[in-house]
PDB file of C-alpha atoms in Angstrom:
ATOM      1  CA  UNK B   1     -54.072 -92.224 -82.082  1.00 40.00           C
ATOM      2  CA  UNK B   2     -57.385 -90.417 -82.879  1.00 47.00           C
ATOM      3  CA  UNK B   3     -60.564 -92.157 -83.469  1.00 48.00           C
ATOM      4  CA  UNK B   4     -61.901 -91.094 -87.102  1.00 65.00           C
ATOM      5  CA  UNK B   5     -65.211 -91.939 -89.421  1.00 87.00           C
ATOM      6  CA  UNK B   6     -64.841 -91.360 -92.369  1.00 92.00           C
ATOM      7  CA  UNK B   7     -68.377 -90.712 -93.142  1.00 93.00           C
ATOM      8  CA  UNK B   8     -69.234 -88.244 -90.407  1.00 94.00           C
ATOM      9  CA  UNK B   9     -65.766 -86.376 -90.950  1.00 94.00           C
ATOM     10  CA  UNK B  10     -66.429 -85.552 -94.438  1.00 96.00           C
ATOM     11  CA  UNK B  11     -70.434 -84.822 -93.483  1.00 95.00           C
ATOM     12  CA  UNK B  12     -69.068 -82.644 -90.956  1.00 95.00           C
ATOM     13  CA  UNK B  13     -66.437 -80.789 -93.302  1.00 96.00           C
ATOM     14  CA  UNK B  14     -67.501 -76.732 -94.017  1.00 96.00           C
ATOM     15  CA  UNK B  15     -66.892 -76.717 -97.747  1.00 97.00           C
ATOM     16  CA  UNK B  16     -65.152 -73.016 -99.147  1.00 95.00           C
ATOM     17  CA  UNK B  17     -66.490 -72.761-101.471  1.00 95.00           C
ATOM     18  CA  UNK B  18     -68.480 -74.468-104.595  1.00 97.00           C
ATOM     19  CA  UNK B  19     -65.975 -76.099-105.608  1.00 96.00           C
ATOM     20  CA  UNK B  20     -65.840 -78.013-102.288  1.00 97.00           C
ATOM     21  CA  UNK B  21     -68.795 -78.238-102.582  1.00 98.00           C
ATOM     22  CA  UNK B  22     -68.664 -80.398-105.342  1.00 98.00           C
ATOM     23  CA  UNK B  23     -66.119 -82.877-104.110  1.00 98.00           C
ATOM     24  CA  UNK B  24     -67.050 -82.927-100.860  1.00 98.00           C
ATOM     25  CA  UNK B  25     -70.190 -84.761-103.011  1.00 98.00           C
ATOM     26  CA  UNK B  26     -68.499 -86.728-105.357  1.00 98.00           C
ATOM     27  CA  UNK B  27     -66.535 -88.743-101.622  1.00 97.00           C
ATOM     28  CA  UNK B  28     -69.583 -88.836 -99.944  1.00 97.00           C
ATOM     29  CA  UNK B  29     -71.272 -90.626-103.115  1.00 97.00           C
ATOM     30  CA  UNK B  30     -68.375 -92.860-103.148  1.00 97.00           C
ATOM     31  CA  UNK B  31     -68.460 -93.749 -99.652  1.00 95.00           C
ATOM     32  CA  UNK B  32     -71.539 -95.979-101.004  1.00 94.00           C
ATOM     33  CA  UNK B  33     -69.559 -97.520-102.717  1.00 95.00           C
ATOM     34  CA  UNK B  34     -67.874 -99.427 -99.906  1.00 94.00           C
ATOM     35  CA  UNK B  35     -64.055-100.766 -99.944  1.00 95.00           C
ATOM     36  CA  UNK B  36     -63.298-100.439-103.229  1.00 96.00           C
ATOM     37  CA  UNK B  37     -62.877 -97.124-103.230  1.00 96.00           C
ATOM     38  CA  UNK B  38     -59.541 -97.812-101.309  1.00 97.00           C
ATOM     39  CA  UNK B  39     -58.238 -99.465-103.989  1.00 97.00           C
ATOM     40  CA  UNK B  40     -56.849 -98.755-107.051  1.00 94.00           C
ATOM     41  CA  UNK B  41     -57.799-101.136-108.706  1.00 94.00           C
ATOM     42  CA  UNK B  42     -61.280 -98.581-108.683  1.00 96.00           C
ATOM     43  CA  UNK B  43     -59.577 -97.648-112.072  1.00 93.00           C
ATOM     44  CA  UNK B  44     -61.938 -94.758-112.241  1.00 95.00           C
ATOM     45  CA  UNK B  45     -60.332 -93.032-108.945  1.00 96.00           C
ATOM     46  CA  UNK B  46     -60.149 -93.551-105.629  1.00 97.00           C
ATOM     47  CA  UNK B  47     -59.465 -92.182-101.414  1.00 98.00           C
ATOM     48  CA  UNK B  48     -56.170 -91.022-100.959  1.00 98.00           C
ATOM     49  CA  UNK B  49     -54.775 -88.702 -97.934  1.00 98.00           C
ATOM     50  CA  UNK B  50     -52.310 -86.840 -97.317  1.00 97.00           C
ATOM     51  CA  UNK B  51     -50.618 -83.859 -95.044  1.00 97.00           C
ATOM     52  CA  UNK B  52     -50.173 -80.579 -94.737  1.00 97.00           C
ATOM     53  CA  UNK B  53     -47.370 -79.785 -92.853  1.00 96.00           C
ATOM     54  CA  UNK B  54     -46.152 -75.944 -91.329  1.00 95.00           C
ATOM     55  CA  UNK B  55     -42.691 -75.880 -89.733  1.00 93.00           C
ATOM     56  CA  UNK B  56     -42.666 -74.237 -85.978  1.00 90.00           C
ATOM     57  CA  UNK B  57     -43.750 -70.339 -87.412  1.00 88.00           C
ATOM     58  CA  UNK B  58     -46.230 -71.937 -89.013  1.00 89.00           C
ATOM     59  CA  UNK B  59     -44.618 -69.440 -92.090  1.00 90.00           C
ATOM     60  CA  UNK B  60     -43.184 -72.101 -93.889  1.00 93.00           C
ATOM     61  CA  UNK B  61     -44.766 -75.507 -95.774  1.00 95.00           C
ATOM     62  CA  UNK B  62     -43.087 -79.311 -97.181  1.00 94.00           C
ATOM     63  CA  UNK B  63     -43.192 -79.748 -99.615  1.00 94.00           C
ATOM     64  CA  UNK B  64     -41.948 -82.384-101.662  1.00 90.00           C
ATOM     65  CA  UNK B  65     -41.130 -82.193-106.068  1.00 90.00           C
ATOM     66  CA  UNK B  66     -43.534 -85.138-107.267  1.00 86.00           C
ATOM     67  CA  UNK B  67     -41.149 -87.583-109.553  1.00 79.00           C
ATOM     68  CA  UNK B  68     -44.041 -89.819-111.819  1.00 79.00           C
ATOM     69  CA  UNK B  69     -46.217 -86.413-112.131  1.00 81.00           C
ATOM     70  CA  UNK B  70     -43.015 -83.143-112.252  1.00 84.00           C
ATOM     71  CA  UNK B  71     -44.861 -80.662-109.384  1.00 88.00           C
ATOM     72  CA  UNK B  72     -44.467 -79.884-105.890  1.00 91.00           C
ATOM     73  CA  UNK B  73     -46.834 -81.183-103.004  1.00 93.00           C
ATOM     74  CA  UNK B  74     -47.813 -82.245-100.288  1.00 95.00           C
ATOM     75  CA  UNK B  75     -46.770 -85.558 -99.280  1.00 95.00           C
ATOM     76  CA  UNK B  76     -50.064 -88.421 -99.806  1.00 95.00           C
ATOM     77  CA  UNK B  77     -50.965 -91.679-101.400  1.00 94.00           C
ATOM     78  CA  UNK B  78     -53.117 -93.963-101.825  1.00 95.00           C
ATOM     79  CA  UNK B  79     -55.325 -95.802 -98.519  1.00 97.00           C
ATOM     80  CA  UNK B  80     -54.822 -99.211-100.248  1.00 96.00           C
ATOM     81  CA  UNK B  81     -57.518-100.650 -99.021  1.00 96.00           C
ATOM     82  CA  UNK B  82     -57.773 -98.460 -95.460  1.00 96.00           C
ATOM     83  CA  UNK B  83     -60.930 -96.969 -94.464  1.00 94.00           C
ATOM     84  CA  UNK B  84     -58.696 -94.411 -91.974  1.00 94.00           C
ATOM     85  CA  UNK B  85     -56.764 -92.272 -94.155  1.00 96.00           C
ATOM     86  CA  UNK B  86     -55.843 -90.003 -91.578  1.00 95.00           C
ATOM     87  CA  UNK B  87     -54.101 -92.796 -90.424  1.00 95.00           C
ATOM     88  CA  UNK B  88     -53.005 -92.720 -93.988  1.00 96.00           C
ATOM     89  CA  UNK B  89     -51.625 -89.020 -94.662  1.00 96.00           C
ATOM     90  CA  UNK B  90     -49.787 -89.357 -91.609  1.00 95.00           C
ATOM     91  CA  UNK B  91     -47.852 -92.980 -93.260  1.00 95.00           C
ATOM     92  CA  UNK B  92     -48.051 -91.223 -96.614  1.00 94.00           C
ATOM     93  CA  UNK B  93     -46.600 -88.897 -94.064  1.00 94.00           C
ATOM     94  CA  UNK B  94     -43.583 -90.562 -92.361  1.00 92.00           C
ATOM     95  CA  UNK B  95     -42.690 -92.511 -95.590  1.00 91.00           C
ATOM     96  CA  UNK B  96     -42.404 -89.518 -98.268  1.00 91.00           C
ATOM     97  CA  UNK B  97     -40.217 -87.484 -95.638  1.00 91.00           C
ATOM     98  CA  UNK B  98     -38.794 -89.432 -92.743  1.00 89.00           C
ATOM     99  CA  UNK B  99     -40.597 -87.108 -89.923  1.00 89.00           C
ATOM    100  CA  UNK B 100     -41.937 -89.550 -87.805  1.00 88.00           C
ATOM    101  CA  UNK B 101     -43.000 -86.798 -84.901  1.00 88.00           C
ATOM    102  CA  UNK B 102     -45.175 -84.281 -86.792  1.00 92.00           C
ATOM    103  CA  UNK B 103     -48.233 -83.040 -84.657  1.00 93.00           C
ATOM    104  CA  UNK B 104     -51.753 -83.434 -85.837  1.00 95.00           C
ATOM    105  CA  UNK B 105     -52.921 -79.626 -85.943  1.00 92.00           C
ATOM    106  CA  UNK B 106     -56.478 -80.040 -87.344  1.00 89.00           C
ATOM    107  CA  UNK B 107     -58.355 -83.700 -85.707  1.00 87.00           C
ATOM    108  CA  UNK B 108     -60.527 -82.043 -88.956  1.00 92.00           C
ATOM    109  CA  UNK B 109     -59.936 -82.089 -92.923  1.00 96.00           C
ATOM    110  CA  UNK B 110     -58.590 -79.185 -93.537  1.00 97.00           C
ATOM    111  CA  UNK B 111     -59.116 -79.627 -97.039  1.00 98.00           C
ATOM    112  CA  UNK B 112     -60.391 -81.713 -99.989  1.00 98.00           C
ATOM    113  CA  UNK B 113     -59.635 -81.970-103.336  1.00 98.00           C
ATOM    114  CA  UNK B 114     -60.463 -84.298-106.345  1.00 98.00           C
ATOM    115  CA  UNK B 115     -57.723 -84.063-109.167  1.00 95.00           C
ATOM    116  CA  UNK B 116     -57.371 -86.311-112.229  1.00 93.00           C
ATOM    117  CA  UNK B 117     -54.222 -88.104-112.195  1.00 90.00           C
ATOM    118  CA  UNK B 118     -52.831 -88.665-115.400  1.00 86.00           C
ATOM    119  CA  UNK B 119     -52.124 -92.330-117.619  1.00 87.00           C
ATOM    120  CA  UNK B 120     -48.243 -93.768-116.483  1.00 80.00           C
ATOM    121  CA  UNK B 121     -47.140 -97.040-117.015  1.00 83.00           C
ATOM    122  CA  UNK B 122     -49.651 -98.607-117.498  1.00 85.00           C
ATOM    123  CA  UNK B 123     -52.408 -97.556-115.667  1.00 85.00           C
ATOM    124  CA  UNK B 124     -55.006 -95.818-117.409  1.00 90.00           C
ATOM    125  CA  UNK B 125     -56.305 -91.419-116.485  1.00 92.00           C
ATOM    126  CA  UNK B 126     -57.745 -91.425-113.058  1.00 95.00           C
ATOM    127  CA  UNK B 127     -59.648 -89.484-110.881  1.00 97.00           C
ATOM    128  CA  UNK B 128     -57.707 -89.423-106.777  1.00 97.00           C
ATOM    129  CA  UNK B 129     -60.885 -88.497-104.039  1.00 98.00           C
ATOM    130  CA  UNK B 130     -57.724 -86.793-101.306  1.00 98.00           C
ATOM    131  CA  UNK B 131     -58.440 -85.999 -97.731  1.00 98.00           C
ATOM    132  CA  UNK B 132     -56.043 -83.446 -96.611  1.00 98.00           C
ATOM    133  CA  UNK B 133     -54.995 -83.476 -93.102  1.00 97.00           C
ATOM    134  CA  UNK B 134     -52.656 -80.033 -91.486  1.00 97.00           C
ATOM    135  CA  UNK B 135     -49.956 -81.320 -89.322  1.00 96.00           C
ATOM    136  CA  UNK B 136     -46.767 -79.737 -88.477  1.00 94.00           C
ATOM    137  CA  UNK B 137     -43.125 -80.410 -88.289  1.00 91.00           C
ATOM    138  CA  UNK B 138     -39.156 -79.703 -87.075  1.00 83.00           C
ATOM    139  CA  UNK B 139     -38.179 -77.926 -90.133  1.00 80.00           C
ATOM    140  CA  UNK B 140     -34.620 -78.802 -88.280  1.00 76.00           C
ATOM    141  CA  UNK B 141     -35.220 -82.401 -88.608  1.00 75.00           C
ATOM    142  CA  UNK B 142     -33.380 -84.434 -91.540  1.00 73.00           C
ATOM    143  CA  UNK B 143     -35.604 -85.409 -94.323  1.00 79.00           C
ATOM    144  CA  UNK B 144     -35.465 -88.417 -95.965  1.00 76.00           C
ATOM    145  CA  UNK B 145     -37.201 -88.718 -98.989  1.00 75.00           C
ATOM    146  CA  UNK B 146     -37.531 -91.880-101.132  1.00 74.00           C
ATOM    147  CA  UNK B 147     -37.941 -92.824-104.137  1.00 75.00           C
ATOM    148  CA  UNK B 148     -41.414 -91.356-105.403  1.00 76.00           C
ATOM    149  CA  UNK B 149     -39.849 -87.453-104.721  1.00 74.00           C
ATOM    150  CA  UNK B 150     -36.835 -86.281-106.468  1.00 79.00           C
ATOM    151  CA  UNK B 151     -36.601 -82.934-103.906  1.00 82.00           C
ATOM    152  CA  UNK B 152     -38.296 -81.621-100.584  1.00 88.00           C
ATOM    153  CA  UNK B 153     -38.594 -77.859-100.032  1.00 89.00           C
ATOM    154  CA  UNK B 154     -40.029 -76.052 -96.583  1.00 92.00           C
ATOM    155  CA  UNK B 155     -40.590 -72.246 -98.594  1.00 92.00           C
ATOM    156  CA  UNK B 156     -42.562 -69.425 -97.162  1.00 94.00           C
ATOM    157  CA  UNK B 157     -47.014 -69.932 -98.200  1.00 94.00           C
ATOM    158  CA  UNK B 158     -45.633 -66.811 -99.465  1.00 93.00           C
ATOM    159  CA  UNK B 159     -44.221 -67.825-102.760  1.00 94.00           C
ATOM    160  CA  UNK B 160     -45.772 -71.309-102.580  1.00 95.00           C
ATOM    161  CA  UNK B 161     -48.813 -70.673-105.493  1.00 93.00           C
ATOM    162  CA  UNK B 162     -45.668 -69.462-107.761  1.00 92.00           C
ATOM    163  CA  UNK B 163     -44.239 -72.351-107.542  1.00 89.00           C
ATOM    164  CA  UNK B 164     -46.455 -74.877-108.292  1.00 92.00           C
ATOM    165  CA  UNK B 165     -48.028 -72.554-110.914  1.00 91.00           C
ATOM    166  CA  UNK B 166     -51.529 -71.222-109.002  1.00 90.00           C
ATOM    167  CA  UNK B 167     -52.205 -74.562-108.243  1.00 92.00           C
ATOM    168  CA  UNK B 168     -56.071 -73.844-107.586  1.00 94.00           C
ATOM    169  CA  UNK B 169     -55.692 -76.323-104.574  1.00 95.00           C
ATOM    170  CA  UNK B 170     -52.929 -76.083-103.847  1.00 96.00           C
ATOM    171  CA  UNK B 171     -53.676 -72.205-103.630  1.00 96.00           C
ATOM    172  CA  UNK B 172     -56.089 -73.510-101.551  1.00 97.00           C
ATOM    173  CA  UNK B 173     -54.847 -75.032 -98.833  1.00 97.00           C
ATOM    174  CA  UNK B 174     -52.070 -71.703 -98.658  1.00 96.00           C
ATOM    175  CA  UNK B 175     -55.160 -69.227 -98.193  1.00 95.00           C
ATOM    176  CA  UNK B 176     -56.724 -71.924 -94.929  1.00 95.00           C
ATOM    177  CA  UNK B 177     -53.506 -72.627 -93.076  1.00 93.00           C
ATOM    178  CA  UNK B 178     -52.950 -68.027 -93.721  1.00 91.00           C
ATOM    179  CA  UNK B 179     -57.086 -68.058 -92.370  1.00 87.00           C
ATOM    180  CA  UNK B 180     -55.857 -69.989 -90.098  1.00 80.00           C
ATOM    181  CA  UNK B 181     -52.580 -68.549 -88.569  1.00 75.00           C
ATOM    182  CA  UNK B 182     -55.593 -65.926 -87.052  1.00 75.00           C
ATOM    183  CA  UNK B 183     -57.269 -67.223 -85.141  1.00 65.00           C
ATOM    184  CA  UNK B 184     -56.940 -67.624 -81.263  1.00 54.00           C
ATOM    185  CA  UNK B 185     -55.821 -70.786 -80.747  1.00 51.00           C
ATOM    186  CA  UNK B 186     -54.176 -71.628 -83.851  1.00 47.00           C
ATOM    187  CA  UNK B 187     -56.279 -74.234 -84.413  1.00 52.00           C
ATOM    188  CA  UNK B 188     -59.025 -75.927 -83.646  1.00 49.00           C
ATOM    189  CA  UNK B 189     -60.867 -78.949 -84.131  1.00 52.00           C
TER     190      UNK B 189
END
């Protein structure tokens, strides 16, 4: 297990555009609120973590069809008090896909995003301050989605933007994946 210092990890993160710069600033500000920033009871918004999973060929990504939201997304979810968001991403990856042997490809943060979650079953609309980490998983392994997802797909990087209706957040991770794959060695920390 890697040691993970959230404040340092966010501070060292290099945004690729002004939007990510704003996300970085907002996340550092949220950290100043302490433990509540990692709990759902902070109804304005809270930290979450997710896993961007490439296949062994680095050509496809695993996405799940989220049951509540009805969108294709990377596995991820709530911190529920856990301040080690890398652990949260790994836990969510396993819970939502059944993959237990994914390899962490980059020990630093892969992507930052803040997005709105619509009101659902008495929970008001709120923000997810999502840290994303990149993994490699076996695309031949049996996938076991849980109740949070309706379906899953291993999709070629080139096909993802159409499936997600050009969602800025996911398309940004697709572009980052393509850039990382151009660098020898394939990934750096």
